[in-house]
mmCIF file of C-alpha atoms and ligand atoms in Angstrom:
data_model
loop_
_atom_site.group_PDB
_atom_site.id
_atom_site.type_symbol
_atom_site.label_atom_id
_atom_site.label_comp_id
_atom_site.label_asym_id
_atom_site.label_seq_id
_atom_site.Cartn_x
_atom_site.Cartn_y
_atom_site.Cartn_z
ATOM 1 C CA MET A 1 10.631 107.354 -13.243
ATOM 2 C CA LYS A 2 12.405 107.243 -17.033
ATOM 3 C CA HIS A 3 14.436 104.094 -16.525
ATOM 4 C CA PHE A 4 10.328 102.701 -15.696
ATOM 5 C CA SER A 5 8.833 101.979 -18.682
ATOM 6 C CA PRO A 6 11.738 100.906 -20.046
ATOM 7 C CA LYS A 7 12.497 97.786 -17.187
ATOM 8 C CA ILE A 8 9.354 96.842 -17.172
ATOM 9 C CA ILE A 9 9.181 96.739 -20.780
ATOM 10 C CA THR A 10 12.342 94.180 -21.415
ATOM 11 C CA TRP A 11 11.261 92.255 -18.051
ATOM 12 C CA TYR A 12 7.881 91.524 -20.026
ATOM 13 C CA ASN A 13 9.224 90.338 -24.141
ATOM 14 C CA GLN A 14 11.700 88.015 -21.555
ATOM 15 C CA ASN A 15 9.050 86.750 -19.072
ATOM 16 C CA LYS A 16 5.547 86.771 -20.663
ATOM 17 C CA ARG A 17 3.202 83.925 -21.155
ATOM 18 C CA ASP A 18 1.441 83.465 -24.437
ATOM 19 C CA LEU A 19 -2.406 85.209 -24.015
ATOM 20 C CA PRO A 20 -4.443 83.897 -27.437
ATOM 21 C CA TRP A 21 -5.879 87.343 -26.741
ATOM 22 C CA ARG A 22 -2.054 88.443 -27.042
ATOM 23 C CA ASN A 23 -2.200 87.503 -30.429
ATOM 24 C CA THR A 24 -4.357 89.987 -32.252
ATOM 25 C CA LYS A 25 -5.508 93.558 -32.506
ATOM 26 C CA ASP A 26 -9.049 91.937 -32.745
ATOM 27 C CA ALA A 27 -10.692 94.946 -30.605
ATOM 28 C CA TYR A 28 -14.351 93.211 -29.745
ATOM 29 C CA LEU A 29 -11.555 89.666 -28.856
ATOM 30 C CA ILE A 30 -9.125 91.823 -27.155
ATOM 31 C CA TRP A 31 -13.053 93.633 -25.182
ATOM 32 C CA LEU A 32 -14.214 89.510 -25.179
ATOM 33 C CA SER A 33 -10.574 89.399 -22.907
ATOM 34 C CA GLU A 34 -11.563 92.150 -21.034
ATOM 35 C CA ILE A 35 -14.922 91.637 -20.262
ATOM 36 C CA ILE A 36 -14.089 87.844 -18.864
ATOM 37 C CA LEU A 37 -10.787 88.666 -17.034
ATOM 38 C CA GLN A 38 -12.784 91.124 -15.295
ATOM 39 C CA GLN A 39 -13.136 89.207 -10.953
ATOM 40 C CA THR A 40 -11.493 86.232 -12.692
ATOM 41 C CA ARG A 41 -7.700 84.038 -13.388
ATOM 42 C CA VAL A 42 -6.286 83.600 -16.354
ATOM 43 C CA ASP A 43 -6.704 80.297 -15.747
ATOM 44 C CA GLN A 44 -9.830 80.461 -15.316
ATOM 45 C CA GLY A 45 -10.764 82.237 -17.993
ATOM 46 C CA MET A 46 -9.343 80.196 -20.728
ATOM 47 C CA ALA A 47 -11.436 78.370 -21.629
ATOM 48 C CA TYR A 48 -14.180 80.812 -21.468
ATOM 49 C CA TYR A 49 -12.869 82.723 -23.654
ATOM 50 C CA LEU A 50 -11.609 80.357 -26.175
ATOM 51 C CA LYS A 51 -15.312 79.205 -25.783
ATOM 52 C CA PHE A 52 -16.552 82.583 -26.877
ATOM 53 C CA ALA A 53 -14.557 83.571 -29.331
ATOM 54 C CA GLU A 54 -14.988 80.216 -31.207
ATOM 55 C CA HIS A 55 -19.224 80.595 -30.772
ATOM 56 C CA PHE A 56 -18.628 83.965 -31.638
ATOM 57 C CA PRO A 57 -15.441 84.701 -33.243
ATOM 58 C CA LYS A 58 -17.504 89.129 -35.005
ATOM 59 C CA VAL A 59 -19.360 91.022 -32.598
ATOM 60 C CA LYS A 60 -22.798 90.445 -34.895
ATOM 61 C CA ASP A 61 -22.422 87.026 -33.994
ATOM 62 C CA LEU A 62 -22.802 87.690 -29.837
ATOM 63 C CA ALA A 63 -24.841 90.075 -31.281
ATOM 64 C CA LYS A 64 -27.693 87.723 -32.608
ATOM 65 C CA ALA A 65 -27.490 85.388 -30.831
ATOM 66 C CA ASP A 66 -29.927 83.517 -28.166
ATOM 67 C CA ASN A 67 -29.218 85.009 -24.055
ATOM 68 C CA ASP A 68 -29.555 81.586 -22.727
ATOM 69 C CA LYS A 69 -26.715 80.363 -25.569
ATOM 70 C CA VAL A 70 -24.880 83.595 -23.894
ATOM 71 C CA MET A 71 -25.996 82.569 -20.114
ATOM 72 C CA LYS A 72 -25.141 79.041 -20.518
ATOM 73 C CA LEU A 73 -21.836 79.813 -21.905
ATOM 74 C CA TRP A 74 -20.822 81.548 -18.860
ATOM 75 C CA GLN A 75 -22.444 79.236 -16.621
ATOM 76 C CA GLY A 76 -19.545 78.538 -13.853
ATOM 77 C CA LEU A 77 -17.715 81.869 -14.473
ATOM 78 C CA GLY A 78 -19.433 84.161 -11.619
ATOM 79 C CA TYR A 79 -20.711 87.740 -11.917
ATOM 80 C CA TYR A 80 -23.156 86.654 -14.184
ATOM 81 C CA SER A 81 -24.129 91.080 -14.885
ATOM 82 C CA ARG A 82 -20.776 90.762 -16.461
ATOM 83 C CA ALA A 83 -22.336 88.919 -19.887
ATOM 84 C CA ARG A 84 -25.576 90.552 -19.933
ATOM 85 C CA ASN A 85 -24.041 93.409 -20.196
ATOM 86 C CA LEU A 86 -21.350 91.463 -22.631
ATOM 87 C CA HIS A 87 -24.763 90.498 -24.881
ATOM 88 C CA THR A 88 -25.992 94.260 -24.113
ATOM 89 C CA THR A 89 -23.016 95.241 -25.753
ATOM 90 C CA ALA A 90 -22.290 93.650 -28.527
ATOM 91 C CA LYS A 91 -26.256 94.613 -29.379
ATOM 92 C CA THR A 92 -24.542 98.040 -29.827
ATOM 93 C CA ILE A 93 -21.694 97.938 -32.146
ATOM 94 C CA HIS A 94 -23.932 95.764 -34.553
ATOM 95 C CA THR A 95 -26.515 98.304 -34.975
ATOM 96 C CA ILE A 96 -25.009 102.012 -33.586
ATOM 97 C CA TYR A 97 -21.483 101.147 -34.715
ATOM 98 C CA LYS A 98 -22.828 99.566 -37.751
ATOM 99 C CA GLY A 99 -20.231 96.321 -36.402
ATOM 100 C CA LYS A 100 -17.641 98.277 -36.149
ATOM 101 C CA PHE A 101 -15.726 98.614 -32.690
ATOM 102 C CA PRO A 102 -15.439 101.560 -31.790
ATOM 103 C CA ASP A 103 -11.753 103.724 -31.851
ATOM 104 C CA SER A 104 -11.699 106.714 -28.900
ATOM 105 C CA TYR A 105 -11.278 106.677 -25.895
ATOM 106 C CA GLU A 106 -14.168 108.037 -24.489
ATOM 107 C CA ASP A 107 -17.159 105.790 -27.015
ATOM 108 C CA ILE A 108 -15.250 102.894 -25.683
ATOM 109 C CA LEU A 109 -15.576 104.051 -21.788
ATOM 110 C CA SER A 110 -19.823 105.143 -22.810
ATOM 111 C CA LEU A 111 -20.581 101.050 -23.684
ATOM 112 C CA LYS A 112 -21.675 99.288 -20.803
ATOM 113 C CA GLY A 113 -20.769 97.077 -19.338
ATOM 114 C CA VAL A 114 -16.615 98.778 -19.473
ATOM 115 C CA GLY A 115 -15.469 100.849 -16.745
ATOM 116 C CA ASP A 116 -12.629 103.192 -16.666
ATOM 117 C CA TYR A 117 -10.082 100.469 -17.155
ATOM 118 C CA THR A 118 -11.742 97.943 -19.802
ATOM 119 C CA ALA A 119 -11.386 101.386 -21.916
ATOM 120 C CA ALA A 120 -7.589 101.665 -21.097
ATOM 121 C CA ALA A 121 -7.085 98.716 -21.579
ATOM 122 C CA ILE A 122 -9.496 98.187 -25.486
ATOM 123 C CA ALA A 123 -8.198 102.142 -26.313
ATOM 124 C CA SER A 124 -3.919 101.105 -25.864
ATOM 125 C CA PHE A 125 -4.075 97.362 -26.815
ATOM 126 C CA ALA A 126 -6.484 97.120 -29.636
ATOM 127 C CA PHE A 127 -5.290 101.263 -31.248
ATOM 128 C CA ASN A 128 -2.813 102.317 -28.984
ATOM 129 C CA LYS A 129 -4.226 105.301 -27.817
ATOM 130 C CA PRO A 130 -2.168 106.856 -24.970
ATOM 131 C CA HIS A 131 -4.449 106.345 -21.549
ATOM 132 C CA ALA A 132 -3.133 104.567 -18.259
ATOM 133 C CA VAL A 133 -4.377 101.015 -16.773
ATOM 134 C CA VAL A 134 -5.459 100.316 -13.729
ATOM 135 C CA ASP A 135 -6.028 97.837 -11.718
ATOM 136 C CA GLY A 136 -4.757 95.392 -8.741
ATOM 137 C CA ASN A 137 -1.971 94.877 -9.750
ATOM 138 C CA VAL A 138 -1.008 98.200 -11.508
ATOM 139 C CA TYR A 139 -1.876 99.723 -7.338
ATOM 140 C CA ARG A 140 0.568 97.185 -6.197
ATOM 141 C CA VAL A 141 3.358 97.550 -8.733
ATOM 142 C CA LEU A 142 2.852 101.893 -8.810
ATOM 143 C CA SER A 143 2.169 101.106 -4.918
ATOM 144 C CA ARG A 144 5.522 99.821 -3.741
ATOM 145 C CA VAL A 145 8.271 101.317 -6.197
ATOM 146 C CA PHE A 146 7.267 105.190 -5.655
ATOM 147 C CA GLY A 147 6.316 104.566 -1.494
ATOM 148 C CA ILE A 148 1.971 106.251 -2.458
ATOM 149 C CA GLU A 149 0.589 105.622 0.753
ATOM 150 C CA THR A 150 -2.907 106.762 0.468
ATOM 151 C CA PRO A 151 -5.241 103.603 -0.483
ATOM 152 C CA ILE A 152 -5.838 102.597 -3.131
ATOM 153 C CA ASP A 153 -9.648 102.967 -2.490
ATOM 154 C CA SER A 154 -9.832 106.176 -1.261
ATOM 155 C CA SER A 155 -11.018 108.228 -4.217
ATOM 156 C CA LEU A 156 -7.923 109.939 -3.990
ATOM 157 C CA GLY A 157 -6.052 107.641 -4.210
ATOM 158 C CA LYS A 158 -7.751 106.523 -7.224
ATOM 159 C CA LYS A 159 -6.841 109.847 -8.389
ATOM 160 C CA GLU A 160 -3.084 109.720 -7.270
ATOM 161 C CA PHE A 161 -2.152 106.209 -8.875
ATOM 162 C CA TYR A 162 -3.885 107.387 -11.958
ATOM 163 C CA LYS A 163 -1.864 110.347 -12.684
ATOM 164 C CA LEU A 164 1.274 108.457 -12.416
ATOM 165 C CA ALA A 165 0.092 106.268 -14.169
ATOM 166 C CA ASN A 166 0.123 108.221 -16.756
ATOM 167 C CA GLU A 167 3.106 110.257 -16.287
ATOM 168 C CA LEU A 168 4.815 107.113 -16.522
ATOM 169 C CA ILE A 169 2.762 105.557 -19.623
ATOM 170 C CA ASP A 170 5.054 104.707 -22.913
ATOM 171 C CA LYS A 171 3.665 107.798 -25.128
ATOM 172 C CA LYS A 172 4.736 105.630 -27.966
ATOM 173 C CA ASN A 173 3.650 102.255 -27.351
ATOM 174 C CA PRO A 174 0.802 102.549 -24.578
ATOM 175 C CA GLY A 175 0.038 99.549 -25.462
ATOM 176 C CA LEU A 176 3.002 96.964 -24.582
ATOM 177 C CA HIS A 177 3.679 99.567 -21.306
ATOM 178 C CA ASN A 178 0.276 98.278 -20.223
ATOM 179 C CA GLN A 179 0.648 94.987 -20.996
ATOM 180 C CA ALA A 180 4.294 94.638 -19.482
ATOM 181 C CA LEU A 181 3.001 96.668 -16.167
ATOM 182 C CA MET A 182 -0.228 94.308 -15.603
ATOM 183 C CA GLU A 183 2.132 91.948 -16.340
ATOM 184 C CA PHE A 184 4.628 92.557 -13.955
ATOM 185 C CA GLY A 185 2.628 92.748 -11.263
ATOM 186 C CA ALA A 186 1.046 89.325 -11.919
ATOM 187 C CA LEU A 187 3.883 87.632 -12.344
ATOM 188 C CA GLN A 188 6.466 88.837 -10.528
ATOM 189 C CA CYS A 189 5.448 92.136 -8.274
ATOM 190 C CA LYS A 190 2.510 88.768 -7.008
ATOM 191 C CA PRO A 191 0.332 89.847 -3.121
ATOM 192 C CA ALA A 192 2.215 88.205 -1.937
ATOM 193 C CA ASN A 193 6.253 87.607 -1.216
ATOM 194 C CA PRO A 194 7.293 88.085 -4.158
ATOM 195 C CA ASP A 195 11.677 87.499 -5.381
ATOM 196 C CA CYS A 196 12.149 90.941 -5.077
ATOM 197 C CA SER A 197 15.851 89.652 -5.236
ATOM 198 C CA VAL A 198 15.771 89.006 -9.196
ATOM 199 C CA CYS A 199 13.261 91.775 -9.694
ATOM 200 C CA PRO A 200 14.126 94.210 -11.506
ATOM 201 C CA LEU A 201 13.266 97.099 -10.363
ATOM 202 C CA ASN A 202 14.886 95.922 -7.021
ATOM 203 C CA ASN A 203 17.251 98.942 -6.911
ATOM 204 C CA MET A 204 15.169 101.217 -7.463
ATOM 205 C CA CYS A 205 11.910 100.207 -4.933
ATOM 206 C CA TYR A 206 11.117 102.198 -2.013
ATOM 207 C CA ALA A 207 8.954 99.440 -0.519
ATOM 208 C CA PHE A 208 11.592 96.490 -1.301
ATOM 209 C CA ALA A 209 15.164 99.649 -0.201
ATOM 210 C CA LYS A 210 12.058 100.234 2.876
ATOM 211 C CA LYS A 211 11.640 96.674 4.047
ATOM 212 C CA LEU A 212 7.530 97.398 2.981
ATOM 213 C CA VAL A 213 5.968 95.161 0.519
ATOM 214 C CA ALA A 214 3.725 92.764 2.995
ATOM 215 C CA ASP A 215 2.288 96.575 3.672
ATOM 216 C CA LEU A 216 2.042 98.136 0.216
ATOM 217 C CA PRO A 217 -0.469 98.408 -0.836
ATOM 218 C CA ILE A 218 -3.029 100.626 2.219
ATOM 219 C CA LYS A 219 -6.381 99.367 1.358
ATOM 220 C CA GLU A 220 -8.946 101.806 3.532
ATOM 221 C CA LYS A 221 -12.156 99.735 3.969
ATOM 222 C CA LYS A 222 -13.229 96.260 4.678
ATOM 223 C CA THR A 223 -15.807 94.615 2.614
ATOM 224 C CA LYS A 224 -18.713 94.093 4.557
ATOM 225 C CA VAL A 225 -19.803 90.066 3.977
ATOM 226 C CA ARG A 226 -24.229 89.944 4.661
ATOM 227 C CA ASN A 227 -24.291 85.705 5.349
ATOM 228 C CA ARG A 228 -27.639 84.135 3.165
ATOM 229 C CA TYR A 229 -29.369 80.647 3.591
ATOM 230 C CA PHE A 230 -30.421 79.576 0.949
ATOM 231 C CA ASN A 231 -33.003 76.903 0.952
ATOM 232 C CA TYR A 232 -33.639 74.899 -2.142
ATOM 233 C CA MET A 233 -36.671 72.851 -2.769
ATOM 234 C CA VAL A 234 -36.682 70.251 -4.982
ATOM 235 C CA PHE A 235 -40.086 69.217 -6.433
ATOM 236 C CA ARG A 236 -40.483 65.917 -8.132
ATOM 237 C CA ASN A 237 -43.469 63.996 -9.897
ATOM 238 C CA LYS A 238 -42.798 61.126 -12.006
ATOM 239 C CA GLY A 239 -39.968 62.426 -13.125
ATOM 240 C CA SER A 240 -41.235 65.943 -13.576
ATOM 241 C CA ILE A 241 -39.240 68.344 -11.111
ATOM 242 C CA ALA A 242 -39.699 72.602 -10.337
ATOM 243 C CA ILE A 243 -36.698 75.066 -11.587
ATOM 244 C CA HIS A 244 -36.895 78.920 -11.315
ATOM 245 C CA LYS A 245 -35.823 81.659 -13.578
ATOM 246 C CA ARG A 246 -34.558 84.131 -11.810
ATOM 247 C CA ILE A 247 -34.951 87.208 -12.770
ATOM 248 C CA ALA A 248 -35.335 90.140 -9.368
ATOM 249 C CA LYS A 249 -32.870 91.843 -9.506
ATOM 250 C CA ASP A 250 -30.536 90.158 -6.947
ATOM 251 C CA ILE A 251 -27.705 87.082 -8.211
ATOM 252 C CA TRP A 252 -27.356 85.316 -10.831
ATOM 253 C CA ILE A 253 -30.437 87.118 -12.389
ATOM 254 C CA ASN A 254 -31.072 84.903 -16.054
ATOM 255 C CA LEU A 255 -29.796 82.019 -14.289
ATOM 256 C CA HIS A 256 -32.117 78.727 -13.228
ATOM 257 C CA ASP A 257 -32.468 77.053 -10.090
ATOM 258 C CA PHE A 258 -34.971 75.493 -7.658
ATOM 259 C CA PRO A 259 -37.581 77.576 -5.905
ATOM 260 C CA LEU A 260 -36.368 79.088 -2.942
ATOM 261 C CA ILE A 261 -36.656 79.979 1.333
ATOM 262 C CA GLU A 262 -34.407 82.030 1.897
ATOM 263 C CA THR A 263 -33.309 82.775 5.595
ATOM 264 C CA THR A 264 -31.028 85.410 7.564
ATOM 265 C CA LYS A 265 -29.733 82.487 9.753
ATOM 266 C CA GLU A 266 -29.793 78.639 9.505
ATOM 267 C CA LEU A 267 -33.746 77.378 10.720
ATOM 268 C CA SER A 268 -33.285 74.190 11.844
ATOM 269 C CA GLU A 269 -35.981 71.291 10.749
ATOM 270 C CA GLU A 270 -38.596 71.748 12.657
ATOM 271 C CA GLN A 271 -38.226 75.565 11.721
ATOM 272 C CA LEU A 272 -37.801 74.964 8.120
ATOM 273 C CA LEU A 273 -41.671 72.865 7.905
ATOM 274 C CA LYS A 274 -43.588 75.023 10.334
ATOM 275 C CA SER A 275 -42.026 78.482 8.471
ATOM 276 C CA PRO A 276 -44.861 80.384 6.702
ATOM 277 C CA GLU A 277 -42.940 80.224 3.731
ATOM 278 C CA TRP A 278 -43.127 76.363 3.680
ATOM 279 C CA LYS A 279 -47.054 76.134 4.192
ATOM 280 C CA ASN A 280 -47.762 78.357 1.755
ATOM 281 C CA MET A 281 -45.719 76.829 -0.999
ATOM 282 C CA LEU A 282 -46.778 73.464 0.032
ATOM 283 C CA GLY A 283 -50.598 73.633 1.297
ATOM 284 C CA LYS A 284 -52.425 70.627 2.075
ATOM 285 C CA THR A 285 -50.468 68.268 -1.078
ATOM 286 C CA LYS A 286 -48.910 65.503 0.392
ATOM 287 C CA TYR A 287 -45.632 65.245 0.117
ATOM 288 C CA SER A 288 -42.308 63.214 1.238
ATOM 289 C CA ILE A 289 -38.466 64.629 1.786
ATOM 290 C CA LYS A 290 -37.210 62.424 0.655
ATOM 291 C CA SER A 291 -33.581 63.458 1.306
ATOM 292 C CA ILE A 292 -31.555 67.108 3.106
ATOM 293 C CA SER A 293 -28.185 67.722 1.275
ATOM 294 C CA THR A 294 -25.071 69.781 3.621
ATOM 295 C CA SER A 295 -24.483 73.117 3.006
ATOM 296 C CA TYR A 296 -22.856 73.956 0.413
ATOM 297 C CA LYS A 297 -20.803 77.273 0.678
ATOM 298 C CA HIS A 298 -20.601 80.016 -2.429
ATOM 299 C CA ILE A 299 -18.616 83.106 -2.028
ATOM 300 C CA LEU A 300 -18.662 85.893 -3.827
ATOM 301 C CA SER A 301 -17.636 89.125 -2.833
ATOM 302 C CA HIS A 302 -19.917 90.832 -0.599
ATOM 303 C CA GLN A 303 -22.233 87.724 0.368
ATOM 304 C CA LYS A 304 -21.890 84.056 2.499
ATOM 305 C CA ILE A 305 -24.245 81.648 0.380
ATOM 306 C CA TYR A 306 -25.281 79.147 2.594
ATOM 307 C CA ALA A 307 -27.882 76.681 0.280
ATOM 308 C CA ARG A 308 -28.730 73.503 1.031
ATOM 309 C CA PHE A 309 -31.287 71.308 -1.466
ATOM 310 C CA ILE A 310 -34.442 69.470 0.103
ATOM 311 C CA GLU A 311 -35.465 66.902 -1.833
ATOM 312 C CA ILE A 312 -38.781 66.768 -1.645
ATOM 313 C CA ASP A 313 -41.294 63.586 -3.491
ATOM 314 C CA CYS A 314 -44.882 65.155 -4.124
ATOM 315 C CA LYS A 315 -47.946 62.347 -4.605
ATOM 316 C CA LYS A 316 -49.667 65.259 -6.650
ATOM 317 C CA SER A 317 -48.274 66.762 -10.460
ATOM 318 C CA LEU A 318 -46.327 69.475 -9.185
ATOM 319 C CA LYS A 319 -47.876 72.476 -11.859
ATOM 320 C CA THR A 320 -51.133 71.279 -10.295
ATOM 321 C CA PHE A 321 -50.311 72.652 -6.220
ATOM 322 C CA LEU A 322 -47.030 75.444 -7.122
ATOM 323 C CA PRO A 323 -46.533 78.729 -8.285
ATOM 324 C CA LYS A 324 -47.877 79.537 -11.782
ATOM 325 C CA ASP A 325 -44.149 81.404 -12.773
ATOM 326 C CA LEU A 326 -42.147 78.217 -12.154
ATOM 327 C CA LEU A 327 -41.329 75.635 -15.194
ATOM 328 C CA ILE A 328 -42.547 72.536 -14.604
ATOM 329 C CA ILE A 329 -39.677 70.611 -16.561
ATOM 330 C CA LYS A 330 -38.813 66.799 -16.909
ATOM 331 C CA GLU A 331 -35.122 66.124 -14.649
ATOM 332 C CA SER A 332 -32.812 65.523 -17.760
ATOM 333 C CA GLU A 333 -34.054 68.404 -19.955
ATOM 334 C CA ILE A 334 -32.078 70.806 -16.457
ATOM 335 C CA GLN A 335 -28.507 69.914 -18.153
ATOM 336 C CA ASN A 336 -30.571 72.698 -21.525
ATOM 337 C CA PHE A 337 -31.226 75.863 -18.832
ATOM 338 C CA ALA A 338 -28.608 77.897 -17.659
ATOM 339 C CA VAL A 339 -27.781 77.747 -13.724
ATOM 340 C CA PRO A 340 -25.625 78.715 -10.106
ATOM 341 C CA ARG A 341 -22.142 77.571 -9.536
ATOM 342 C CA LEU A 342 -24.052 75.925 -6.362
ATOM 343 C CA VAL A 343 -26.320 74.107 -7.836
ATOM 344 C CA ASP A 344 -24.351 72.211 -11.026
ATOM 345 C CA LEU A 345 -22.941 71.378 -8.350
ATOM 346 C CA TYR A 346 -25.555 69.772 -6.312
ATOM 347 C CA LEU A 347 -26.285 68.221 -9.852
ATOM 348 C CA GLU A 348 -23.313 66.882 -10.480
ATOM 349 C CA LYS A 349 -23.200 65.382 -6.774
ATOM 350 C CA ASN A 350 -26.771 63.754 -7.684
ATOM 351 C CA LYS A 351 -26.527 62.499 -11.366
HETATM 352 S S1 LIG B 401 10.879 95.120 -5.657
HETATM 353 FE FE1 LIG B 401 9.862 93.539 -5.589
HETATM 354 S S2 LIG B 401 8.272 95.246 -4.049
HETATM 355 FE FE2 LIG B 401 9.629 96.199 -5.767
HETATM 356 S S3 LIG B 401 8.319 95.978 -7.425
HETATM 357 FE FE3 LIG B 401 10.515 94.447 -7.524
HETATM 358 S S4 LIG B 401 8.917 92.726 -6.274
HETATM 359 FE FE4 LIG B 401 7.404 94.809 -6.312
#
């Protein structure tokens, strides 16, 4: 056990990627990178980190920004609650903490959008406090090296891994230890087919010795996935288009999309046109359907969205018959609004 941290740190010093948030001790920038990298790969998150750091170099810049601007910059990264929490937390740090990022683990943990993992990452990377980070990479490495078969998504497993991670931490260099362990999981002890022959831990690794690398770590639950069918109505009249700001408690809050009929199964065109929702929306308005797109599939952690876009040319001005909560804008103006990735793909394809 005592060789674990030195070996990981030596490996890290020889193999680490040069990532911009690793060259700073600024807790604000570290927090920014950690929020962006939650559920996002490093190569995808990098451009967003650079963009946010450039637009908002200090926490006060982010705190004072317009929410629509924050959402627009976040567009395409997904899990939009992160962007909303990021903005709320920047305001909290600006007002309650007078612009100075809190340095105690408990205060960091109390910030919106910051869980155990992120709090430990910020506390150790920025302030060198001995709190172990336990992310997916860490679970994998520890379960393989120490042969832990307790499911990583059980409350017992969480406690067990958390306890071990804190026992293993290098108290003098907790930030370095945490970074090294996470990077080791990301680059060396990968989920599938790691190259164990070159691994510096192979002489102490339980999974390697017992040929259990592919079986560890163990997960208890399979995530239930819900299918949703989005029938987007793209109304047009004389260069105008109708869009909708999503404010309900659902995915994509504060992003914009089109008026929508959602169903739990796929409807034929005939079924859709006869549905009460369709009739409700169009009433007696004269229209013609210009096109119906093929299905766009978008996978989220608990949902699969199948969307199609129905382009509808209307004879009357859109304001006269569509619900008042819709925004009627010039078609070219849609570029100024933050939209979900799915809608962005459709717009790109139909430029
Ligand atoms: S020997 Fe293989 S399974 Fe074990 S820590 Fe190294 S890469 Fe991971």
